[in-house]
Amino acid sequence: MASRLPPCKRHIATHDANGKSVYADFKEQTFNEAGTAGFVARSWSVANVPAKLGDDEDMKAYFAGPESVTSYQRPEIVVPSDGGKNNGANLVVVDLIPGGVSQMHQTVSIDFSICTIGTIIHELDSGERVTLNPGDHIVQRGTNHRWINASRTEPARFVAVTLPCVPFDVAGKKLEEVFKPDP
């Protein structure tokens, strides 16, 4: 990973063969480039809510190859719906490089994003902005937005949970996923 931030330590609690609660032994998260803004890791993903955890179904799908909609190798912010079959959740970790700016984008989802390191600006397509410091968070409800690292010298990080939502009308137009070119 090219970020100067310390790696996130991910701990996965599960059960052993005797039913005792244990921590699973898994490798580090894989970060992928997120355009010119920084890096994104799909920390965990489930295909459906409520999640199907029996027989480690979620773990098997997460560590499967990119053909699995919940694979750690997939780039989507929101779990693809797969024709309505999947209605899941993603936990993503986003590292913004110093001065990093994401593209303006909109997803068909409700997202809960929490600033954990640095100072991050959340900007809407209306031009409105809020500044997030560690612990501050955004409830993102299908709006068009971008993320900006407020520092030109230090990286920043936020953690988000994304859940698909039912598309709804916004000013007479059905909500859809939109990614505009990088600034």
PDB file of C-alpha atoms in Angstrom:
ATOM      1  CA  MET A   1       0.000   0.000   0.000  1.00  0.00           C
ATOM      2  CA  ALA A   2       1.343   3.440  -0.895  1.00  0.00           C
ATOM      3  CA  SER A   3      -0.389   5.273   1.977  1.00  0.00           C
ATOM      4  CA  ARG A   4       1.781   6.505   4.846  1.00  0.00           C
ATOM      5  CA  LEU A   5      -0.971   5.646   7.315  1.00  0.00           C
ATOM      6  CA  PRO A   6      -0.515   2.630   9.567  1.00  0.00           C
ATOM      7  CA  PRO A   7      -2.319  -0.480   8.341  1.00  0.00           C
ATOM      8  CA  CYS A   8      -5.737  -1.129   9.823  1.00  0.00           C
ATOM      9  CA  LYS A   9      -5.781  -4.134  12.092  1.00  0.00           C
ATOM     10  CA  ARG A  10      -8.846  -6.183  11.223  1.00  0.00           C
ATOM     11  CA  HIS A  11      -9.969  -8.823  13.695  1.00  0.00           C
ATOM     12  CA  ILE A  12     -12.659 -11.304  12.682  1.00  0.00           C
ATOM     13  CA  ALA A  13     -14.514 -13.040  15.500  1.00  0.00           C
ATOM     14  CA  THR A  14     -15.951 -16.455  14.658  1.00  0.00           C
ATOM     15  CA  HIS A  15     -16.429 -19.923  16.205  1.00  0.00           C
ATOM     16  CA  ASP A  16     -14.209 -22.964  16.384  1.00  0.00           C
ATOM     17  CA  ALA A  17     -15.420 -26.548  15.819  1.00  0.00           C
ATOM     18  CA  ASN A  18     -16.466 -26.762  19.509  1.00  0.00           C
ATOM     19  CA  GLY A  19     -18.598 -23.622  19.316  1.00  0.00           C
ATOM     20  CA  LYS A  20     -16.141 -21.499  21.285  1.00  0.00           C
ATOM     21  CA  SER A  21     -15.721 -17.878  20.158  1.00  0.00           C
ATOM     22  CA  VAL A  22     -12.299 -17.292  18.597  1.00  0.00           C
ATOM     23  CA  TYR A  23     -10.489 -14.823  16.355  1.00  0.00           C
ATOM     24  CA  ALA A  24      -9.954 -16.081  12.821  1.00  0.00           C
ATOM     25  CA  ASP A  25      -6.472 -15.896  11.354  1.00  0.00           C
ATOM     26  CA  PHE A  26      -6.637 -13.813   8.179  1.00  0.00           C
ATOM     27  CA  LYS A  27      -4.210 -11.782   6.139  1.00  0.00           C
ATOM     28  CA  GLU A  28      -4.045  -7.994   5.959  1.00  0.00           C
ATOM     29  CA  GLN A  29      -6.615  -6.043   4.025  1.00  0.00           C
ATOM     30  CA  THR A  30      -5.892  -5.408   0.367  1.00  0.00           C
ATOM     31  CA  PHE A  31      -5.943  -1.759  -0.672  1.00  0.00           C
ATOM     32  CA  ASN A  32      -6.707  -0.796  -4.268  1.00  0.00           C
ATOM     33  CA  GLU A  33      -6.049   2.551  -5.933  1.00  0.00           C
ATOM     34  CA  ALA A  34      -9.035   4.912  -5.936  1.00  0.00           C
ATOM     35  CA  GLY A  35      -8.239   7.135  -8.893  1.00  0.00           C
ATOM     36  CA  THR A  36      -6.000  10.046  -7.941  1.00  0.00           C
ATOM     37  CA  ALA A  37      -7.549  10.427  -4.473  1.00  0.00           C
ATOM     38  CA  GLY A  38      -5.928   7.516  -2.653  1.00  0.00           C
ATOM     39  CA  PHE A  39      -6.716   3.917  -1.778  1.00  0.00           C
ATOM     40  CA  VAL A  40      -9.763   1.827  -0.820  1.00  0.00           C
ATOM     41  CA  ALA A  41      -9.925  -1.517   0.979  1.00  0.00           C
ATOM     42  CA  ARG A  42     -13.103  -3.547   1.089  1.00  0.00           C
ATOM     43  CA  SER A  43     -12.579  -4.634   4.679  1.00  0.00           C
ATOM     44  CA  TRP A  44     -15.586  -6.953   4.782  1.00  0.00           C
ATOM     45  CA  SER A  45     -18.664  -7.581   2.713  1.00  0.00           C
ATOM     46  CA  VAL A  46     -21.812  -9.671   2.938  1.00  0.00           C
ATOM     47  CA  ALA A  47     -24.173 -10.384   0.059  1.00  0.00           C
ATOM     48  CA  ASN A  48     -27.361 -10.032   2.086  1.00  0.00           C
ATOM     49  CA  VAL A  49     -28.794  -8.399   5.164  1.00  0.00           C
ATOM     50  CA  PRO A  50     -29.544 -10.208   7.361  1.00  0.00           C
ATOM     51  CA  ALA A  51     -26.121 -11.751   6.775  1.00  0.00           C
ATOM     52  CA  LYS A  52     -25.734 -15.494   6.206  1.00  0.00           C
ATOM     53  CA  LEU A  53     -22.909 -16.571   8.526  1.00  0.00           C
ATOM     54  CA  GLY A  54     -23.646 -20.296   8.817  1.00  0.00           C
ATOM     55  CA  ASP A  55     -20.940 -22.650   7.535  1.00  0.00           C
ATOM     56  CA  ASP A  56     -18.727 -19.530   7.195  1.00  0.00           C
ATOM     57  CA  GLU A  57     -20.644 -18.582   4.024  1.00  0.00           C
ATOM     58  CA  ASP A  58     -19.623 -14.915   4.325  1.00  0.00           C
ATOM     59  CA  MET A  59     -15.923 -15.736   4.834  1.00  0.00           C
ATOM     60  CA  LYS A  60     -15.825 -18.149   1.910  1.00  0.00           C
ATOM     61  CA  ALA A  61     -17.421 -15.571  -0.398  1.00  0.00           C
ATOM     62  CA  TYR A  62     -15.191 -12.726   0.842  1.00  0.00           C
ATOM     63  CA  PHE A  63     -11.988 -14.695   0.172  1.00  0.00           C
ATOM     64  CA  ALA A  64     -13.220 -16.141  -3.134  1.00  0.00           C
ATOM     65  CA  GLY A  65     -12.023 -14.646  -6.387  1.00  0.00           C
ATOM     66  CA  PRO A  66     -13.533 -11.574  -8.052  1.00  0.00           C
ATOM     67  CA  GLU A  67     -16.446 -13.653  -9.403  1.00  0.00           C
ATOM     68  CA  SER A  68     -17.948 -13.420  -5.902  1.00  0.00           C
ATOM     69  CA  VAL A  69     -19.856 -10.133  -5.470  1.00  0.00           C
ATOM     70  CA  THR A  70     -18.471  -9.852  -1.934  1.00  0.00           C
ATOM     71  CA  SER A  71     -14.822 -10.649  -2.730  1.00  0.00           C
ATOM     72  CA  TYR A  72     -12.168  -8.402  -1.216  1.00  0.00           C
ATOM     73  CA  GLN A  73     -10.840  -8.090  -4.773  1.00  0.00           C
ATOM     74  CA  ARG A  74     -13.967  -6.290  -6.040  1.00  0.00           C
ATOM     75  CA  PRO A  75     -13.863  -2.486  -6.445  1.00  0.00           C
ATOM     76  CA  GLU A  76     -17.519  -1.573  -5.886  1.00  0.00           C
ATOM     77  CA  ILE A  77     -18.466   0.777  -3.056  1.00  0.00           C
ATOM     78  CA  VAL A  78     -21.908  -0.849  -2.800  1.00  0.00           C
ATOM     79  CA  VAL A  79     -22.510  -4.606  -3.140  1.00  0.00           C
ATOM     80  CA  PRO A  80     -23.883  -5.169  -6.654  1.00  0.00           C
ATOM     81  CA  SER A  81     -27.563  -6.140  -6.525  1.00  0.00           C
ATOM     82  CA  ASP A  82     -27.133  -9.041  -8.981  1.00  0.00           C
ATOM     83  CA  GLY A  83     -30.701  -8.673 -10.254  1.00  0.00           C
ATOM     84  CA  GLY A  84     -32.109  -8.212  -6.776  1.00  0.00           C
ATOM     85  CA  LYS A  85     -30.513 -11.427  -5.473  1.00  0.00           C
ATOM     86  CA  ASN A  86     -27.968  -9.602  -3.310  1.00  0.00           C
ATOM     87  CA  ASN A  87     -28.883  -6.874  -0.878  1.00  0.00           C
ATOM     88  CA  GLY A  88     -25.743  -6.698   1.218  1.00  0.00           C
ATOM     89  CA  ALA A  89     -23.336  -4.429   3.016  1.00  0.00           C
ATOM     90  CA  ASN A  90     -19.733  -3.311   2.589  1.00  0.00           C
ATOM     91  CA  LEU A  91     -17.272  -2.082   5.182  1.00  0.00           C
ATOM     92  CA  VAL A  92     -14.660   0.018   3.381  1.00  0.00           C
ATOM     93  CA  VAL A  93     -11.536   1.806   4.576  1.00  0.00           C
ATOM     94  CA  VAL A  94     -10.550   4.813   2.448  1.00  0.00           C
ATOM     95  CA  ASP A  95      -7.095   6.405   2.673  1.00  0.00           C
ATOM     96  CA  LEU A  96      -6.848   9.816   1.017  1.00  0.00           C
ATOM     97  CA  ILE A  97      -3.371  10.910  -0.054  1.00  0.00           C
ATOM     98  CA  PRO A  98      -2.237  14.422   0.955  1.00  0.00           C
ATOM     99  CA  GLY A  99      -4.407  16.838  -1.048  1.00  0.00           C
ATOM    100  CA  GLY A 100      -6.378  13.905  -2.508  1.00  0.00           C
ATOM    101  CA  VAL A 101      -9.761  14.669  -4.077  1.00  0.00           C
ATOM    102  CA  SER A 102     -12.194  11.938  -5.122  1.00  0.00           C
ATOM    103  CA  GLN A 103     -14.378  12.255  -8.160  1.00  0.00           C
ATOM    104  CA  MET A 104     -17.900  13.561  -7.634  1.00  0.00           C
ATOM    105  CA  HIS A 105     -20.100  10.477  -7.308  1.00  0.00           C
ATOM    106  CA  GLN A 106     -23.491   9.196  -6.259  1.00  0.00           C
ATOM    107  CA  THR A 107     -24.460   5.668  -5.263  1.00  0.00           C
ATOM    108  CA  VAL A 108     -27.838   4.022  -4.739  1.00  0.00           C
ATOM    109  CA  SER A 109     -27.166   3.503  -1.063  1.00  0.00           C
ATOM    110  CA  ILE A 110     -27.164   4.820   2.455  1.00  0.00           C
ATOM    111  CA  ASP A 111     -23.614   5.133   3.760  1.00  0.00           C
ATOM    112  CA  PHE A 112     -22.317   5.720   7.263  1.00  0.00           C
ATOM    113  CA  SER A 113     -18.832   7.283   6.988  1.00  0.00           C
ATOM    114  CA  ILE A 114     -16.625   8.119   9.975  1.00  0.00           C
ATOM    115  CA  CYS A 115     -13.416  10.168   9.835  1.00  0.00           C
ATOM    116  CA  THR A 116     -10.738   8.308  11.792  1.00  0.00           C
ATOM    117  CA  ILE A 117      -7.476  10.097  10.890  1.00  0.00           C
ATOM    118  CA  GLY A 118      -6.835  13.623   9.665  1.00  0.00           C
ATOM    119  CA  THR A 119      -9.236  16.285   8.447  1.00  0.00           C
ATOM    120  CA  ILE A 120     -11.568  15.487   5.557  1.00  0.00           C
ATOM    121  CA  ILE A 121     -13.899  17.784   3.652  1.00  0.00           C
ATOM    122  CA  HIS A 122     -17.165  16.291   2.394  1.00  0.00           C
ATOM    123  CA  GLU A 123     -18.519  18.339  -0.514  1.00  0.00           C
ATOM    124  CA  LEU A 124     -21.965  18.075  -2.127  1.00  0.00           C
ATOM    125  CA  ASP A 125     -22.763  18.929  -5.752  1.00  0.00           C
ATOM    126  CA  SER A 126     -24.554  22.034  -4.435  1.00  0.00           C
ATOM    127  CA  GLY A 127     -21.137  23.311  -3.304  1.00  0.00           C
ATOM    128  CA  GLU A 128     -22.001  22.919   0.381  1.00  0.00           C
ATOM    129  CA  ARG A 129     -19.171  21.492   2.490  1.00  0.00           C
ATOM    130  CA  VAL A 130     -18.610  20.162   5.982  1.00  0.00           C
ATOM    131  CA  THR A 131     -15.271  19.476   7.625  1.00  0.00           C
ATOM    132  CA  LEU A 132     -14.828  16.169   9.422  1.00  0.00           C
ATOM    133  CA  ASN A 133     -12.313  15.580  12.190  1.00  0.00           C
ATOM    134  CA  PRO A 134     -11.682  12.199  13.838  1.00  0.00           C
ATOM    135  CA  GLY A 135     -14.963  10.862  15.210  1.00  0.00           C
ATOM    136  CA  ASP A 136     -17.129  13.111  13.010  1.00  0.00           C
ATOM    137  CA  HIS A 137     -19.343  11.272  10.571  1.00  0.00           C
ATOM    138  CA  ILE A 138     -21.677  11.593   7.597  1.00  0.00           C
ATOM    139  CA  VAL A 139     -24.952   9.815   6.925  1.00  0.00           C
ATOM    140  CA  GLN A 140     -24.803   9.767   3.132  1.00  0.00           C
ATOM    141  CA  ARG A 141     -28.305   9.305   1.616  1.00  0.00           C
ATOM    142  CA  GLY A 142     -27.810   8.833  -2.118  1.00  0.00           C
ATOM    143  CA  THR A 143     -26.426  12.345  -2.629  1.00  0.00           C
ATOM    144  CA  ASN A 144     -23.811  13.433  -5.157  1.00  0.00           C
ATOM    145  CA  HIS A 145     -20.589  14.093  -3.230  1.00  0.00           C
ATOM    146  CA  ARG A 146     -16.800  14.032  -3.152  1.00  0.00           C
ATOM    147  CA  TRP A 147     -14.146  13.537  -0.475  1.00  0.00           C
ATOM    148  CA  ILE A 148     -11.216  15.956  -0.061  1.00  0.00           C
ATOM    149  CA  ASN A 149      -8.189  15.537   2.191  1.00  0.00           C
ATOM    150  CA  ALA A 150      -7.857  19.001   3.755  1.00  0.00           C
ATOM    151  CA  SER A 151      -4.108  18.519   4.312  1.00  0.00           C
ATOM    152  CA  ARG A 152      -1.538  18.890   1.545  1.00  0.00           C
ATOM    153  CA  THR A 153       1.118  17.156   3.683  1.00  0.00           C
ATOM    154  CA  GLU A 154      -0.613  14.382   5.687  1.00  0.00           C
ATOM    155  CA  PRO A 155      -2.820  11.471   4.599  1.00  0.00           C
ATOM    156  CA  ALA A 156      -6.358  11.049   5.982  1.00  0.00           C
ATOM    157  CA  ARG A 157      -8.637   8.054   6.529  1.00  0.00           C
ATOM    158  CA  PHE A 158     -12.341   7.393   6.834  1.00  0.00           C
ATOM    159  CA  VAL A 159     -14.251   4.171   7.363  1.00  0.00           C
ATOM    160  CA  ALA A 160     -17.665   3.614   5.774  1.00  0.00           C
ATOM    161  CA  VAL A 161     -20.464   1.072   5.862  1.00  0.00           C
ATOM    162  CA  THR A 162     -22.500   1.085   2.636  1.00  0.00           C
ATOM    163  CA  LEU A 163     -25.962  -0.422   2.327  1.00  0.00           C
ATOM    164  CA  PRO A 164     -27.993  -0.434  -0.897  1.00  0.00           C
ATOM    165  CA  CYS A 165     -31.229   1.515  -0.840  1.00  0.00           C
ATOM    166  CA  VAL A 166     -34.392   1.339  -2.897  1.00  0.00           C
ATOM    167  CA  PRO A 167     -34.027   3.855  -5.761  1.00  0.00           C
ATOM    168  CA  PHE A 168     -36.253   6.882  -5.246  1.00  0.00           C
ATOM    169  CA  ASP A 169     -37.148  10.033  -7.193  1.00  0.00           C
ATOM    170  CA  VAL A 170     -34.948  13.107  -6.801  1.00  0.00           C
ATOM    171  CA  ALA A 171     -36.400  16.157  -8.576  1.00  0.00           C
ATOM    172  CA  GLY A 172     -38.391  13.890 -10.906  1.00  0.00           C
ATOM    173  CA  LYS A 173     -35.472  11.595 -11.779  1.00  0.00           C
ATOM    174  CA  LYS A 174     -34.834   8.080 -10.394  1.00  0.00           C
ATOM    175  CA  LEU A 175     -31.711   7.866  -8.208  1.00  0.00           C
ATOM    176  CA  GLU A 176     -28.887   6.125 -10.070  1.00  0.00           C
ATOM    177  CA  GLU A 177     -25.184   5.449  -9.633  1.00  0.00           C
ATOM    178  CA  VAL A 178     -23.074   8.234 -11.169  1.00  0.00           C
ATOM    179  CA  PHE A 179     -19.297   8.691 -11.245  1.00  0.00           C
ATOM    180  CA  LYS A 180     -18.056  11.907 -12.838  1.00  0.00           C
ATOM    181  CA  PRO A 181     -14.482  12.240 -14.147  1.00  0.00           C
ATOM    182  CA  ASP A 182     -11.752  13.163 -11.681  1.00  0.00           C
ATOM    183  CA  PRO A 183     -11.399  16.912 -11.068  1.00  0.00           C
TER     184      PRO A 183
END
